[in-house]
PDB file of C-alpha atoms and ligand atoms in Angstrom:
ATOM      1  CA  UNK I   1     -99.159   0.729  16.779  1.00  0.00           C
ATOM      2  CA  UNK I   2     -99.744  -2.853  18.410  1.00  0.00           C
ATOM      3  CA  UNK I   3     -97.958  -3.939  21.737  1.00  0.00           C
ATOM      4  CA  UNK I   4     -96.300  -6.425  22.541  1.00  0.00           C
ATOM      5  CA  UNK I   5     -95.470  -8.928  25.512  1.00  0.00           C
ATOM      6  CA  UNK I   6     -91.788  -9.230  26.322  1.00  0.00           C
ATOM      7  CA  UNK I   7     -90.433 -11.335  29.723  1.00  0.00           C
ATOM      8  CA  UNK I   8     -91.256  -8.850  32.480  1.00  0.00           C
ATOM      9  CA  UNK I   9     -92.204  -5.659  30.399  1.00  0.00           C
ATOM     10  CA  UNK I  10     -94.893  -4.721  27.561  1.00  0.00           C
ATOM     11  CA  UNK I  11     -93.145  -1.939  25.291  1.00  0.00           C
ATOM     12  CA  UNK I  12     -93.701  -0.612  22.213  1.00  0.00           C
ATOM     13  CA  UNK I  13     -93.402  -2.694  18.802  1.00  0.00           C
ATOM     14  CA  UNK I  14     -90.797  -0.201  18.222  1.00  0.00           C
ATOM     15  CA  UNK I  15     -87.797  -1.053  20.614  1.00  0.00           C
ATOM     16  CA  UNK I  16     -85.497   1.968  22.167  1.00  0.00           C
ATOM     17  CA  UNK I  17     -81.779   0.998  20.318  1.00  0.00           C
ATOM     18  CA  UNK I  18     -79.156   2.068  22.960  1.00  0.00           C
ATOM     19  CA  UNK I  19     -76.568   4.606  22.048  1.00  0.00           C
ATOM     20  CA  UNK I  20     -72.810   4.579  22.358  1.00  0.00           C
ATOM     21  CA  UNK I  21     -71.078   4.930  24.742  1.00  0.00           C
ATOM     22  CA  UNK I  22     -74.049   3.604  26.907  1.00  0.00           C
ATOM     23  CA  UNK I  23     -72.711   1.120  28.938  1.00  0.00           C
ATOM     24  CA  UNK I  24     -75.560  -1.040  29.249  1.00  0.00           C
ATOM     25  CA  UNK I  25     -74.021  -2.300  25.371  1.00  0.00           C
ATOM     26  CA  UNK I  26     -71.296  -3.550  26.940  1.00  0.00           C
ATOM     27  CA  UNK I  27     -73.266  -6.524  28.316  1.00  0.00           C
ATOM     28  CA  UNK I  28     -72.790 -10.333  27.038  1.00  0.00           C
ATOM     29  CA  UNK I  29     -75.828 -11.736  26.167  1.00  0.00           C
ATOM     30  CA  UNK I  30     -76.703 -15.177  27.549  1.00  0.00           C
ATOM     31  CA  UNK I  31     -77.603 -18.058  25.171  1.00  0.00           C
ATOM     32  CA  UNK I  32     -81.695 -18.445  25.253  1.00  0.00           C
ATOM     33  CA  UNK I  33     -83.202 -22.025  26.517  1.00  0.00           C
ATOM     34  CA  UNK I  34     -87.058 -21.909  25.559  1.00  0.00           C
ATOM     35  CA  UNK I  35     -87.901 -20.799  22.347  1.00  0.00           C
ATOM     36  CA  UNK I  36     -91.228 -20.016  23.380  1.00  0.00           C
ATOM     37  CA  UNK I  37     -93.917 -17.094  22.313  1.00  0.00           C
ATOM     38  CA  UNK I  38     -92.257 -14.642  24.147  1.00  0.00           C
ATOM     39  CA  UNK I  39     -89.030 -15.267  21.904  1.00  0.00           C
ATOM     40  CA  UNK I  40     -91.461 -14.978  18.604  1.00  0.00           C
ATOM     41  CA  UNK I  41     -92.276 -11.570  19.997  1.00  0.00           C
ATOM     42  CA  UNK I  42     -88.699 -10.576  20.349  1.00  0.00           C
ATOM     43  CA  UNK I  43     -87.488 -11.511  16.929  1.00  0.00           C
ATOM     44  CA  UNK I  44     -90.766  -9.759  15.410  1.00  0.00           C
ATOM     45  CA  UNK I  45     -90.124  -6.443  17.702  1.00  0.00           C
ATOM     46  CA  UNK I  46     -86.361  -6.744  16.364  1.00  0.00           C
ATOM     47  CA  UNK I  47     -87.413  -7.160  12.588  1.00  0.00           C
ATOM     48  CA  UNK I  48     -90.176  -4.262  12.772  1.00  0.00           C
ATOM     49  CA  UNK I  49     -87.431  -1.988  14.433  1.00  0.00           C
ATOM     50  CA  UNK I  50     -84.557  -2.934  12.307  1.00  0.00           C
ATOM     51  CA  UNK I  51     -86.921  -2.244   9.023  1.00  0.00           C
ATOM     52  CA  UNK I  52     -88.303   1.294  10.699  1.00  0.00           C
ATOM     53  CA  UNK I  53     -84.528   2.311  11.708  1.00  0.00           C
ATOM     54  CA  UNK I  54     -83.589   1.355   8.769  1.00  0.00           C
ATOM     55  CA  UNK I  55     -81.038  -1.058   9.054  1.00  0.00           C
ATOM     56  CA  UNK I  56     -79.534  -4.440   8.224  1.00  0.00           C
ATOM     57  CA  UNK I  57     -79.050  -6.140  11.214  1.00  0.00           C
ATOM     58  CA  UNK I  58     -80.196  -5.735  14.701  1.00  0.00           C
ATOM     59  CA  UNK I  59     -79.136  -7.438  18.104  1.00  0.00           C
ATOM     60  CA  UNK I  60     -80.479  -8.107  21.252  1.00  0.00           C
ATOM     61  CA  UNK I  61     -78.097  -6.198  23.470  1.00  0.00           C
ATOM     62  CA  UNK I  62     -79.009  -3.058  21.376  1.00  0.00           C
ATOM     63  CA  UNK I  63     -82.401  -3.352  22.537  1.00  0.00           C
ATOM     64  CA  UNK I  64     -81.354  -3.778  26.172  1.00  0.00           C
ATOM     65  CA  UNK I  65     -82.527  -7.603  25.872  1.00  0.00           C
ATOM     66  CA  UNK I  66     -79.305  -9.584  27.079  1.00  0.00           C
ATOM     67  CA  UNK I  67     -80.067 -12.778  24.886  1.00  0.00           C
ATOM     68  CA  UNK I  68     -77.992 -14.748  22.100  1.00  0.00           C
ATOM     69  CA  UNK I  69     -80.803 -12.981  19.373  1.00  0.00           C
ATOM     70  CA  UNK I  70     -80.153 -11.375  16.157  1.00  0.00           C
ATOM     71  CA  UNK I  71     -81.924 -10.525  13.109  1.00  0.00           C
ATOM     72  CA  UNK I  72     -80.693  -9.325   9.660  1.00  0.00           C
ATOM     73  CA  UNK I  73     -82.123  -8.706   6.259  1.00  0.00           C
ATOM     74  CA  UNK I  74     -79.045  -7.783   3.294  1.00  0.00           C
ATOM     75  CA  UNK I  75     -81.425  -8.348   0.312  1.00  0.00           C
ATOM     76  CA  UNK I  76     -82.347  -5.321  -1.632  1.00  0.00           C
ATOM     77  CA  UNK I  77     -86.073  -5.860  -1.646  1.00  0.00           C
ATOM     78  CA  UNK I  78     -85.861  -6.106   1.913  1.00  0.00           C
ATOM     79  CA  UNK I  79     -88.182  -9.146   2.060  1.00  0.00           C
ATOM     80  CA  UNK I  80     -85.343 -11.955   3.619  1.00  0.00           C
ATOM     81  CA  UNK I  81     -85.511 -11.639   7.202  1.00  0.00           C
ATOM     82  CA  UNK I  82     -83.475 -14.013   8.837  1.00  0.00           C
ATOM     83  CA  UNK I  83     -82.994 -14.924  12.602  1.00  0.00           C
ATOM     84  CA  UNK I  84     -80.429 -16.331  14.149  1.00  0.00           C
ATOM     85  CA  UNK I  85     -80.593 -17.683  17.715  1.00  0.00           C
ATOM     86  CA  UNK I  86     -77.390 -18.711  19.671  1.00  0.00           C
ATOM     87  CA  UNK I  87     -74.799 -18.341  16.806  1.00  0.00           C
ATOM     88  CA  UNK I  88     -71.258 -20.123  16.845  1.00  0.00           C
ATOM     89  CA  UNK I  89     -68.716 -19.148  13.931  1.00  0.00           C
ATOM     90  CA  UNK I  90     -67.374 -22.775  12.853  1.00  0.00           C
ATOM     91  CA  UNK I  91     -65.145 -21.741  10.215  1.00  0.00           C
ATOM     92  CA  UNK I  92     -63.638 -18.171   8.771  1.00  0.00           C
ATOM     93  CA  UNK I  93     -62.049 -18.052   5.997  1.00  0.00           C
ATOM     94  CA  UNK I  94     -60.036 -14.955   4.313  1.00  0.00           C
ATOM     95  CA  UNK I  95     -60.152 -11.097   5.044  1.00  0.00           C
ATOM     96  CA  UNK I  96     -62.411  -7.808   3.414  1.00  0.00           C
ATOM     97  CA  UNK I  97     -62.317  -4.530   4.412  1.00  0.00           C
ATOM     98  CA  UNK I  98     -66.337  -2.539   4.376  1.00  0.00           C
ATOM     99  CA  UNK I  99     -67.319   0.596   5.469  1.00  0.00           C
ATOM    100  CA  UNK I 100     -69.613  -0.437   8.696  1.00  0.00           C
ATOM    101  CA  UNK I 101     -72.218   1.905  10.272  1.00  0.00           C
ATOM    102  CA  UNK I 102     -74.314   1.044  13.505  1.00  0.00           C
ATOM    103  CA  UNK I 103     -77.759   1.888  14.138  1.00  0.00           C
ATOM    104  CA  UNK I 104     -76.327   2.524  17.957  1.00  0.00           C
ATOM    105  CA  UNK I 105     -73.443   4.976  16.777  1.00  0.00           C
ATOM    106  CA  UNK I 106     -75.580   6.821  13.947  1.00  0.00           C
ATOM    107  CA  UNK I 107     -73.973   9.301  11.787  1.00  0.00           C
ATOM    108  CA  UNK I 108     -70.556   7.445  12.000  1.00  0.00           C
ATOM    109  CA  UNK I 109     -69.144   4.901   9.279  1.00  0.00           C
ATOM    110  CA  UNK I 110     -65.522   3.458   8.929  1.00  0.00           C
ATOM    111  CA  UNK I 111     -63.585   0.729   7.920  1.00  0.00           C
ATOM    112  CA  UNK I 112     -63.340  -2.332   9.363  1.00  0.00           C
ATOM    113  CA  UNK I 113     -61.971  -5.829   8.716  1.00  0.00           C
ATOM    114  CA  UNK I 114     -63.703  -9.022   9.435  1.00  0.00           C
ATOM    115  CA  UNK I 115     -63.418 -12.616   7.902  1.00  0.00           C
ATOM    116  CA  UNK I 116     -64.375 -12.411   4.137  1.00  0.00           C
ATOM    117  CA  UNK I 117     -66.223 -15.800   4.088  1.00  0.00           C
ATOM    118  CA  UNK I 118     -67.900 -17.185   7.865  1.00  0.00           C
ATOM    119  CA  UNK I 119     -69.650 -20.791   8.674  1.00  0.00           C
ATOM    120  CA  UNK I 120     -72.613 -20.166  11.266  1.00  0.00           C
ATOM    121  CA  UNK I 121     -74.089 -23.176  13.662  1.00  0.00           C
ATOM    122  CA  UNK I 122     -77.287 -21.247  15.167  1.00  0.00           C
ATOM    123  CA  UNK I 123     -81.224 -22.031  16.038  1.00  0.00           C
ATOM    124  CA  UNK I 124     -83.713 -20.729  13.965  1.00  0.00           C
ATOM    125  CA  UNK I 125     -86.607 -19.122  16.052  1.00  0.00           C
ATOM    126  CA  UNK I 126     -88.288 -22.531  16.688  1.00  0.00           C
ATOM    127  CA  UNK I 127     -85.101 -24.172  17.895  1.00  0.00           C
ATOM    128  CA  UNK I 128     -84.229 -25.694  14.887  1.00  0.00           C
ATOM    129  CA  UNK I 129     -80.703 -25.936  13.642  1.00  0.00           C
ATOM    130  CA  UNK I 130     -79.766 -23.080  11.105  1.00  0.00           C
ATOM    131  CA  UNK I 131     -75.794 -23.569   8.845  1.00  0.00           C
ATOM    132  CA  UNK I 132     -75.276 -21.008   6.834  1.00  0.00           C
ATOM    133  CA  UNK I 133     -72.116 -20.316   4.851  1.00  0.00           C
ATOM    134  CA  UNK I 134     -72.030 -16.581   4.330  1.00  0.00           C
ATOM    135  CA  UNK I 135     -69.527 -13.974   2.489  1.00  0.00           C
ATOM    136  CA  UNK I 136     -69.705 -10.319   1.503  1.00  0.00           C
ATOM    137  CA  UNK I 137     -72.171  -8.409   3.237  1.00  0.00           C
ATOM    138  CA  UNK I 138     -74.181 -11.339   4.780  1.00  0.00           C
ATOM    139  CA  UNK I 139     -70.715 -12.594   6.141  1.00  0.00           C
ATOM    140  CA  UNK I 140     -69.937  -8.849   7.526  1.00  0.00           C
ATOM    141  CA  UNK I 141     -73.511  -8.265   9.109  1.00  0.00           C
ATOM    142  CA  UNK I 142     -73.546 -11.170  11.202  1.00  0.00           C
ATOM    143  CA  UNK I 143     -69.617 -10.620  12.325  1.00  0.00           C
ATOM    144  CA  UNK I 144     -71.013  -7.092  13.293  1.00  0.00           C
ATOM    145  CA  UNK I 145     -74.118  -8.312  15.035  1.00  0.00           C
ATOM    146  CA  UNK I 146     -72.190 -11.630  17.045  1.00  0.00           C
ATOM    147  CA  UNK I 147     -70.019  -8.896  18.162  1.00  0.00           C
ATOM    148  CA  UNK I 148     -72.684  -7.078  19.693  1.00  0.00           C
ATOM    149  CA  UNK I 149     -74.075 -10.003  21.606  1.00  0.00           C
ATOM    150  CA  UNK I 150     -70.476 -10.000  23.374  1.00  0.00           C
ATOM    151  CA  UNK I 151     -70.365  -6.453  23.728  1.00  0.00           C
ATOM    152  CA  UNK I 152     -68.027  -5.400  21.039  1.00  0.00           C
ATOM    153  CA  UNK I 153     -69.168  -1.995  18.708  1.00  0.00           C
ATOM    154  CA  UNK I 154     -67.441  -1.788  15.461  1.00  0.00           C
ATOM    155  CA  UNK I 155     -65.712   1.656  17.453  1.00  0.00           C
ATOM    156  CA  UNK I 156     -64.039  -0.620  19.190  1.00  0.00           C
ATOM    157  CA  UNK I 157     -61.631  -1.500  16.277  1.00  0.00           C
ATOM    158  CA  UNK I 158     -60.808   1.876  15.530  1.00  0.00           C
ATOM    159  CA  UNK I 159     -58.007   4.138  17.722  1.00  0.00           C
ATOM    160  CA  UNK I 160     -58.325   5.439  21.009  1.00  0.00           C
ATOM    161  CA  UNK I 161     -58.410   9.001  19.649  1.00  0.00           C
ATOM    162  CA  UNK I 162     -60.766   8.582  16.945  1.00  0.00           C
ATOM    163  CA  UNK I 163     -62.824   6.498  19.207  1.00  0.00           C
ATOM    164  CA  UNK I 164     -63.263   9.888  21.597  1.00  0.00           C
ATOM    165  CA  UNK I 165     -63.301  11.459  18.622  1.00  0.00           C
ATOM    166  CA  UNK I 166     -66.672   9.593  17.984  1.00  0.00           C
ATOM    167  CA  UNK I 167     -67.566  10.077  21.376  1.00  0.00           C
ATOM    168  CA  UNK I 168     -67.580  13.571  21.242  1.00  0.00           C
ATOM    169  CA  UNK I 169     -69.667  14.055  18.337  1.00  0.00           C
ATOM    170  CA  UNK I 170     -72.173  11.912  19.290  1.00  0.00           C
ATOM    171  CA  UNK I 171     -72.270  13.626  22.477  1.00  0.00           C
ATOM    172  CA  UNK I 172     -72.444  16.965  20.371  1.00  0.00           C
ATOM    173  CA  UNK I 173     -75.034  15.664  18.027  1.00  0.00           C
ATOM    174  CA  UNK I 174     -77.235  15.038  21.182  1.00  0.00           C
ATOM    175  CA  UNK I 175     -77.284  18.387  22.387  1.00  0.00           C
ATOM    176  CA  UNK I 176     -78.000  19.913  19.644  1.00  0.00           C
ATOM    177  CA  UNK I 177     -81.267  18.079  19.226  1.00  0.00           C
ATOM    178  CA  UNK I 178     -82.532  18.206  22.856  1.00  0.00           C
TER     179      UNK I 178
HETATM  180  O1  GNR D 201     -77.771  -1.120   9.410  1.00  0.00           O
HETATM  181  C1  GNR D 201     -76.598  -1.460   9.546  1.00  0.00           C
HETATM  182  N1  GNR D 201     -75.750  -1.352   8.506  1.00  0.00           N
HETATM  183  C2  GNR D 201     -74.475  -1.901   8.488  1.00  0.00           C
HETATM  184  C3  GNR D 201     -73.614  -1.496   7.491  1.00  0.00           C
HETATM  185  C4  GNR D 201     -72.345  -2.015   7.414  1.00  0.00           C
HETATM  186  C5  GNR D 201     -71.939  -2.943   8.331  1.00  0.00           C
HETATM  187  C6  GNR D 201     -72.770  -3.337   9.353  1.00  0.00           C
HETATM  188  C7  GNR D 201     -74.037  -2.827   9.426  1.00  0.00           C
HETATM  189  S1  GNR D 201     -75.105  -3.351  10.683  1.00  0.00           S
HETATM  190  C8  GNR D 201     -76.121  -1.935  10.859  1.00  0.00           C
HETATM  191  C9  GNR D 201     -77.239  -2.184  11.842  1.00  0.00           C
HETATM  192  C10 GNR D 201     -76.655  -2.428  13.203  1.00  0.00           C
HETATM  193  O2  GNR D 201     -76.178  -1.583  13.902  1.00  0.00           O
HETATM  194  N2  GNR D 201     -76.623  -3.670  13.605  1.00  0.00           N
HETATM  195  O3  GNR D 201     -76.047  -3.962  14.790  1.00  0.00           O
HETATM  196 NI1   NI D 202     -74.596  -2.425  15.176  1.00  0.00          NI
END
């Protein structure tokens, strides 16, 4: 396992993904100004711990890192990673319904519905400009992961009750593996 250098820390390649109902996820993330080495490093530790988890998208703020970062891979050979730095939704268009999980409330999955097809103004990792005009599960993954970098969990959409509900067997789920 290699280390890496991250603003005011060295951790593991491998990041620690926060858990609901941590508050700590709850954070907005602030839009990053220098896309320097020490960004590189972040969007590589992201990648190699949203491919180990697995997943299909991972942001910042579930990393504890409070910056406007995400990273996402739909395709099925996983070999598409894409970055996204300081995303803006210009356009949405229409409505789907998917069955969402998140690698920060594992175990759980429900429905949820986002804008079917999404226009996206971000930075690429060197500060260039990224537009990309995304439906389907592309379109869903980066609603999920924008959300994140405000401090929104796809739980959030769901009831009170089954929210608690979730809650509780997370909390459950936990004790039963310590
Ligand atoms: O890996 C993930 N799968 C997923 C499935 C349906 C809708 C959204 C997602 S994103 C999730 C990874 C994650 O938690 N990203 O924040
Ligand atoms: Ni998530």
């Amino acid at each position: 396992m290699t280390c890496v250098t991250l603003p005011d820390t060295h951790i593991d390649a491998m990041l620690t993904i926060l858990e609901f109902p941590d508050p700590r996820l709850r954070t907005r993330a602030q839009p990053v100004a220098v896309f320097d080495k020490a960004l590189h490093e972040l969007v590589d530790a992201m990648l190699a711990t949203m491919y180990a988890a697995p997943g299909i998208g991972l942001a910042a703020t579930q990393v504890n890192v409070h910056k406007q970062v995400l990273v996402l891979d739909v395709s099925e050979e996983k070999n598409a990673p894409l970055a996204l730095i300081n995303p803006r939704i210009v356009a949405r268009e229409g409505e789907q319904v998917y069955q969402e999980g998140c690698l920060s409330v594992p175990g759980i999955f429900a429905d949820v519905q986002r804008a079917d097809r999404i226009v996206v103004e971000a930075a690429d990792r060197n500060g260039q400009p990224l537009h990309i005009e995304a439906d389907g599960l592309l379109a869903v993954c980066i609603q999920h992961e924008m959300d994140h970098l405000v401090g929104k969990l796809f739980v959030d959409y769901l009831s009170p009750l089954k929210r608690e509900m979730v809650r509780k067997k997370l909390e459950k789920a936990r004790r039963e593996t310590a």
